[in-house]
Coordinates of C-alpha atoms in Angstrom, one line a residue:
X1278 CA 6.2 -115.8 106.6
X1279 CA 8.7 -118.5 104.6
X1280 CA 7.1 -118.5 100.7
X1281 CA 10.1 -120.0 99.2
X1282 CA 7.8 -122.8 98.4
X1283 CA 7.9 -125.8 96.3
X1284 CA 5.1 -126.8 94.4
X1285 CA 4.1 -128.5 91.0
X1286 CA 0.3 -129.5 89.9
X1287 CA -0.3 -132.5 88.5
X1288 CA -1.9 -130.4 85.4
X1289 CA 1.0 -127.8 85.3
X1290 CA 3.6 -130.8 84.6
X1291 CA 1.6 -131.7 81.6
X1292 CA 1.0 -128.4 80.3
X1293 CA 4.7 -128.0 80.2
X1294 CA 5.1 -131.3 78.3
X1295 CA 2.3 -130.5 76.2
X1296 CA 4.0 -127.2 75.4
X1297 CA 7.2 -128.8 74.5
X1298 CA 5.0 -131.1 72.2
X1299 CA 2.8 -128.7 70.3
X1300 CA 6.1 -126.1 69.3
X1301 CA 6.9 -128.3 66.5
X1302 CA 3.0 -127.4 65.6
X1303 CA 3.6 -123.3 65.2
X1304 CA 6.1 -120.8 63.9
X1305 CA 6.3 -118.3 66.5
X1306 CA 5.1 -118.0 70.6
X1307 CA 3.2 -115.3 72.1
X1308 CA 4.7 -115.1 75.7
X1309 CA 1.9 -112.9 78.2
X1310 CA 3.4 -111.3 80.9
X1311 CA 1.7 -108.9 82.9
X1312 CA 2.6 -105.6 83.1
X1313 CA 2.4 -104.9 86.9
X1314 CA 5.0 -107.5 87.5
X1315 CA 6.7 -108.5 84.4
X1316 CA 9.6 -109.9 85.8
X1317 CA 7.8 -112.5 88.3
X1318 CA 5.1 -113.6 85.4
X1319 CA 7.9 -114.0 82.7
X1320 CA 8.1 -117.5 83.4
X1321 CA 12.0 -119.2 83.0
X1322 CA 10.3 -122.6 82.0
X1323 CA 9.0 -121.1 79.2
X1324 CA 12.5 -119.7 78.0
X1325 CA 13.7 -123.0 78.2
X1326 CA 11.1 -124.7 76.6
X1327 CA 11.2 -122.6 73.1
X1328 CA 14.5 -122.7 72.6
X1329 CA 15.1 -120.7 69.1
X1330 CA 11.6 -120.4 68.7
X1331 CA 10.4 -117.1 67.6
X1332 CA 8.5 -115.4 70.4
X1333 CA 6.5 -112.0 70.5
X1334 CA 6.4 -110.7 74.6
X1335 CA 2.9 -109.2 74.9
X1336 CA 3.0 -106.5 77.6
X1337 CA -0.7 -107.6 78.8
X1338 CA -2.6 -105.4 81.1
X1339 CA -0.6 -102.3 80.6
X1340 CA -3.7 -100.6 81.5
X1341 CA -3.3 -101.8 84.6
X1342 CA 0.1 -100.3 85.5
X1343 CA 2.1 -97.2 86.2
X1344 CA 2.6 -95.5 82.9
X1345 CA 6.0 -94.1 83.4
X1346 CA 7.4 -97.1 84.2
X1347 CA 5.8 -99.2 81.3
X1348 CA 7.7 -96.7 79.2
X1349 CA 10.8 -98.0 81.2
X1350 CA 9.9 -101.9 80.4
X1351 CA 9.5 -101.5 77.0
X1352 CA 12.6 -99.3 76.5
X1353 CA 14.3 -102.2 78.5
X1354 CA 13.1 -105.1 76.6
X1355 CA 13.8 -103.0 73.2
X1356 CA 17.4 -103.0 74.5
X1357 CA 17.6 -106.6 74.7
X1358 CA 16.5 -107.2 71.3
X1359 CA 13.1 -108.5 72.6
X1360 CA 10.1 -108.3 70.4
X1361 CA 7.6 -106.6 72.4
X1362 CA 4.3 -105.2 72.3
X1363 CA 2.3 -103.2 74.8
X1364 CA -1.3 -104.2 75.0
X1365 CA -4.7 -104.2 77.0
X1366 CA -6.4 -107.4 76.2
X1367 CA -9.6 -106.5 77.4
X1368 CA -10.0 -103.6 74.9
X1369 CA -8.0 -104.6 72.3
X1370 CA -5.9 -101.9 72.3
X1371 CA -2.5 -103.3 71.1
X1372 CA -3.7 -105.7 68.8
X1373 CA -2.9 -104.2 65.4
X1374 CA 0.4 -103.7 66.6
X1375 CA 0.9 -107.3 67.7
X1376 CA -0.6 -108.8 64.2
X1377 CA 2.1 -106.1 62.4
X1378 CA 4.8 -107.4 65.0
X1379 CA 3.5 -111.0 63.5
X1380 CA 4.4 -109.9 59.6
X1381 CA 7.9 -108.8 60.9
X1382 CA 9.0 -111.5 62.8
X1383 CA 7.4 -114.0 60.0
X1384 CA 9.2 -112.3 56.9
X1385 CA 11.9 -114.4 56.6
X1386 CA 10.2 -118.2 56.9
X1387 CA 7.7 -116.5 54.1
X1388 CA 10.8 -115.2 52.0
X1389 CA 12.0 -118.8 52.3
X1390 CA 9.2 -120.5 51.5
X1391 CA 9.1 -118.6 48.2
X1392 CA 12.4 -120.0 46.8
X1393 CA 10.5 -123.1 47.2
X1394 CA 7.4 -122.2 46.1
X1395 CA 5.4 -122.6 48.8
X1396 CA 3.0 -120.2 49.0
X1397 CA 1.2 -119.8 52.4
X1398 CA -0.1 -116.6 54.2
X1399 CA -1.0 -118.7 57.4
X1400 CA 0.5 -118.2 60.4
X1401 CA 0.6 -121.1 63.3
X1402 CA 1.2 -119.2 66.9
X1403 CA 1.1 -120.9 70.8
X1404 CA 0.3 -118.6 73.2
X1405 CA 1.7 -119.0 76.5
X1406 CA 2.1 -117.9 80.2
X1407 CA 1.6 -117.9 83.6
X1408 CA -2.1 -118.3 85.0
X1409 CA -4.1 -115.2 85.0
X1410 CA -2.1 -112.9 82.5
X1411 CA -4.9 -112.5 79.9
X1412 CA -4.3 -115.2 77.5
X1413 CA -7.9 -116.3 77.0
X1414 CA -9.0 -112.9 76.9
X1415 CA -6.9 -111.6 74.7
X1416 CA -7.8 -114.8 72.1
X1417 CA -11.0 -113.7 72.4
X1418 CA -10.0 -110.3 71.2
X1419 CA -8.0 -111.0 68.4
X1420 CA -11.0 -113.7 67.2
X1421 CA -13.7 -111.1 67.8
X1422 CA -16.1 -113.8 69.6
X1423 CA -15.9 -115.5 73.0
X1424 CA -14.3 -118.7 71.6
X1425 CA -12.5 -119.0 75.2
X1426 CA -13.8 -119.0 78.6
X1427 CA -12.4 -116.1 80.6
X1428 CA -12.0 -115.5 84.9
X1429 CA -10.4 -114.1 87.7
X1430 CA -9.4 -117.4 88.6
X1431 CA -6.0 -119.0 87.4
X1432 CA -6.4 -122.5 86.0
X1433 CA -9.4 -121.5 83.8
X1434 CA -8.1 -123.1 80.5
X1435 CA -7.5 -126.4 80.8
X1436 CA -7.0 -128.0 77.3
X1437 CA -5.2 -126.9 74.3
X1438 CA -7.3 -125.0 71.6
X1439 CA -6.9 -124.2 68.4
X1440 CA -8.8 -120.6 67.0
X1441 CA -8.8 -118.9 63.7
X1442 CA -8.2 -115.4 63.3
X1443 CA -9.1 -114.1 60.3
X1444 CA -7.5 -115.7 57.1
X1445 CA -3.9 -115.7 58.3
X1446 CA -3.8 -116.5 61.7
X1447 CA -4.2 -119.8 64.0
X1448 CA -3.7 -119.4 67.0
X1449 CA -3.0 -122.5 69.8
X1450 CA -4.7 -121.7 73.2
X1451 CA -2.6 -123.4 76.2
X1452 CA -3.2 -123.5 80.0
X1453 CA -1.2 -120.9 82.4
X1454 CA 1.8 -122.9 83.5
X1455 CA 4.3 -122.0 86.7
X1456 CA 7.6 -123.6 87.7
X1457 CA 8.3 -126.0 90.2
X1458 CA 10.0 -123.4 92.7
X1459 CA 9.5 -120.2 93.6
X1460 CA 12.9 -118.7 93.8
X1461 CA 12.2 -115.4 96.1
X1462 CA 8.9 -114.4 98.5
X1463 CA 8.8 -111.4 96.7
X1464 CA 8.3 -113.2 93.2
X1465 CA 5.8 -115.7 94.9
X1466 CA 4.3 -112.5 96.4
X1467 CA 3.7 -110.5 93.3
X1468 CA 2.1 -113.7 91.5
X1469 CA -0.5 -113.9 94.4
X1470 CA -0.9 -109.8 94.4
X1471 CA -2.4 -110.0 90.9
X1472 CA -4.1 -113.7 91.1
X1473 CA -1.6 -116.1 89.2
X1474 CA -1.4 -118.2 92.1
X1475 CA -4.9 -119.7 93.9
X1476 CA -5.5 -117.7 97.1
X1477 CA -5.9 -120.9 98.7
X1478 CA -1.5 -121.4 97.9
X1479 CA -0.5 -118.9 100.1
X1480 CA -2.2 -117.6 103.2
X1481 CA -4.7 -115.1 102.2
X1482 CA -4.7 -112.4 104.8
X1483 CA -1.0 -112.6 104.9
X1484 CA -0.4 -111.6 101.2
X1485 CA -3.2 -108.8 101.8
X1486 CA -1.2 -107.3 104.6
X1487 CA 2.1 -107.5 102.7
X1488 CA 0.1 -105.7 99.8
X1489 CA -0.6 -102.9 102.1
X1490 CA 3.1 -102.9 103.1
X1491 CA 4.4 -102.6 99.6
X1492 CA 1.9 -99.9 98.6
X1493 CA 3.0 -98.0 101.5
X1494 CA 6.2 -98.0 100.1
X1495 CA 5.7 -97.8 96.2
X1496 CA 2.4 -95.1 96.0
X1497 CA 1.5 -94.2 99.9
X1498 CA -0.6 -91.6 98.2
X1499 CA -2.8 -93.4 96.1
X1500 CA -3.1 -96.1 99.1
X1501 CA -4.4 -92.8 101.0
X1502 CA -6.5 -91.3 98.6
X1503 CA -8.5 -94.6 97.8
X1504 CA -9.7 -95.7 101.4
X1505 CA -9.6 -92.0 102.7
X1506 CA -6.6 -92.9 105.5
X1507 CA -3.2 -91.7 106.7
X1508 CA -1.2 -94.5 106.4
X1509 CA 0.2 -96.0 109.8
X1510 CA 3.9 -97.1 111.4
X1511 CA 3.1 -100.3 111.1
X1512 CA 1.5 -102.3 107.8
X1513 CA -1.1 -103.9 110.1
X1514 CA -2.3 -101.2 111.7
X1515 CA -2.6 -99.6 108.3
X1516 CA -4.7 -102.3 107.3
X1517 CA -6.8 -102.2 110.2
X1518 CA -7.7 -98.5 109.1
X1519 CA -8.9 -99.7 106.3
X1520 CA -11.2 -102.3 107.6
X1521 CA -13.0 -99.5 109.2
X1522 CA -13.2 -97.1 107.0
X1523 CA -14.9 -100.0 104.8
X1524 CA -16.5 -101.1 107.5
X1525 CA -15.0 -104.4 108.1
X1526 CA -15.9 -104.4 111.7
X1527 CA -17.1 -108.2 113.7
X1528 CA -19.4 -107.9 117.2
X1529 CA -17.1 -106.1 120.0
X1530 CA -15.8 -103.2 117.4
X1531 CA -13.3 -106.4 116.3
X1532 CA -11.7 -105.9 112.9
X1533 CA -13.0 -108.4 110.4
X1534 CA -9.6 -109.4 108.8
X1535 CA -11.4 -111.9 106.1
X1536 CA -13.3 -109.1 105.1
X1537 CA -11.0 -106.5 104.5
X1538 CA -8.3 -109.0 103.3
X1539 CA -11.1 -109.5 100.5
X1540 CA -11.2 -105.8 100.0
X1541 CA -7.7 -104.7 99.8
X1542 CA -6.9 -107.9 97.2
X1543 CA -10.1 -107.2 94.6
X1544 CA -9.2 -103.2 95.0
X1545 CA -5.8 -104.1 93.8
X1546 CA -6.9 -106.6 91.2
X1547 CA -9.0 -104.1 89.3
X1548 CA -7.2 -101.5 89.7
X1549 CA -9.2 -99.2 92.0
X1550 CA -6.4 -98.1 94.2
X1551 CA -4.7 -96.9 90.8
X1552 CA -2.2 -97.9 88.5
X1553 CA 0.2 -99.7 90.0
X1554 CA 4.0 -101.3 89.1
X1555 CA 5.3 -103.5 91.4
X1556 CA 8.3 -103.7 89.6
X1557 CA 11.2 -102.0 88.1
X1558 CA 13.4 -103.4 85.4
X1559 CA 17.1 -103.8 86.1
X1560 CA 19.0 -101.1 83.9

């Protein structure tokens, strides 16, 4: 299976000009990533794009991951002098940590400011990332109201919004943008394990059974414990265990690969095989 694809939306080209247009709008970026895969969602575009704008990484869906190694991220980002916080949008655990992380990196434009006499507690901040990491959500959070829709499904946001947060804080709501070229299958992989690329990108059951070979791998016993198998030689037969313990079974005992494709991918997503890290950093 080749995935070194090349591909560009019509909408993700003008989210990446829009981008470039509404920085001279804020002081500071929030950058998303997600924390099962921060390395394929932290999106080189983006880099390029800021320049020497200030930008908070949020470690979004930290929940969702392997503990241990989100200690490991964190530590590694710390190390590059990255301003990072670790945060579960859903819950809004994080959050206080991020507005404090806000104060910090915002102390010096305020300080300045003074010696001109501008007074202004008001803070402008873009929020940014690849499709699916929790942006909306985690707006929605911060605002204490559903002033965003939310989904499952990348390309939700489509327009640029701007939503108060308290007193102090406007925030700029953008669309999920990728880049124009996936460099490895595994980083095209990853994106499509936790849903930042449509399923209909890459083929579906083909991403479910690499899944199923990567878990193998990473957690084999979490894999086991959740669909109650012994995990096979090959991936595909390892997925085929699965379809019938859950029953994904067609006329003539055939294995119904839609089905358990379907399965496998939503387990994943919401974490009900475990907490999972498909990455490690680079140390």
């Amino acid at each position: 299976m080749n995935l070194n694809i090349n591909w560009y939306p019509g909408h993700m080209k003008k989210t990446s000009e829009s981008i470039k247009e509404n920085l001279k709008k804020v002081d500071l970026a929030f950058e998303l990533i997600d924390a099962r895969a921060p390395r394929a969602t932290e999106n080189p575009l983006l880099g390029q794009l800021l320049g020497d704008k200030k930008k908070i990484l949020i470690f979004n869906k930290a929940d969702l991951a392997d503990p241990e190694t989100n200690k490991k991220w964190l530590a590694y980002y710390k190390s590059k002098g990255l301003a990072v916080v670790e945060l579960n949008s859903n819950t809004g655990k994080g959050i206080p940590d991020l507005l404090k992380q806000v104060h910090i990196e915002m102390e010096d434009k305020r300080a300045k400011d003074r010696e001109k006499g501008i007074i202004s507690k008001q803070v402008r901040a873009m929020i940014i990332g690849v499709p699916n990491v929790g942006k909306s959500t985690l707006i929605n959070s911060l605002a204490k109201r559903k002033s965003t829709k939310t989904g499952n499904t990348p390309g939700v946001t489509r327009t640029n919004q701007w939503i108060k947060v308290g007193d102090d804080l406007l925030l700029l709501d953008t669309p999920g943008v990728l880049w124009p070229k996936f460099e490895t299958e595994e980083q095209a992989l990853h994106l499509a394990y936790i849903g930042s690329i449509k399923d209909e990108v890459l083929p579906r059951e083909d991403v479910a059974l690499k899944l199923v070979e990567r878990l193998s791998d990473l957690y084999p016993d979490l894999l086991e414990a959740r669909f109650k198998i012994q995990i096979q030689d090959r991936p595909l037969e390892t997925m085929e265990e699965i379809a019938r313990k859950r029953g994904a079974i067609m006329r003539g005992n055939e294995i119904d690969y839609t089905r358990v494709t379907d399965i496998i991918l939503d387990e994943f997503r919401k974490a009900n095989i475990g907490r999972i890290s498909l990455e490690q950093p680079n140390v």
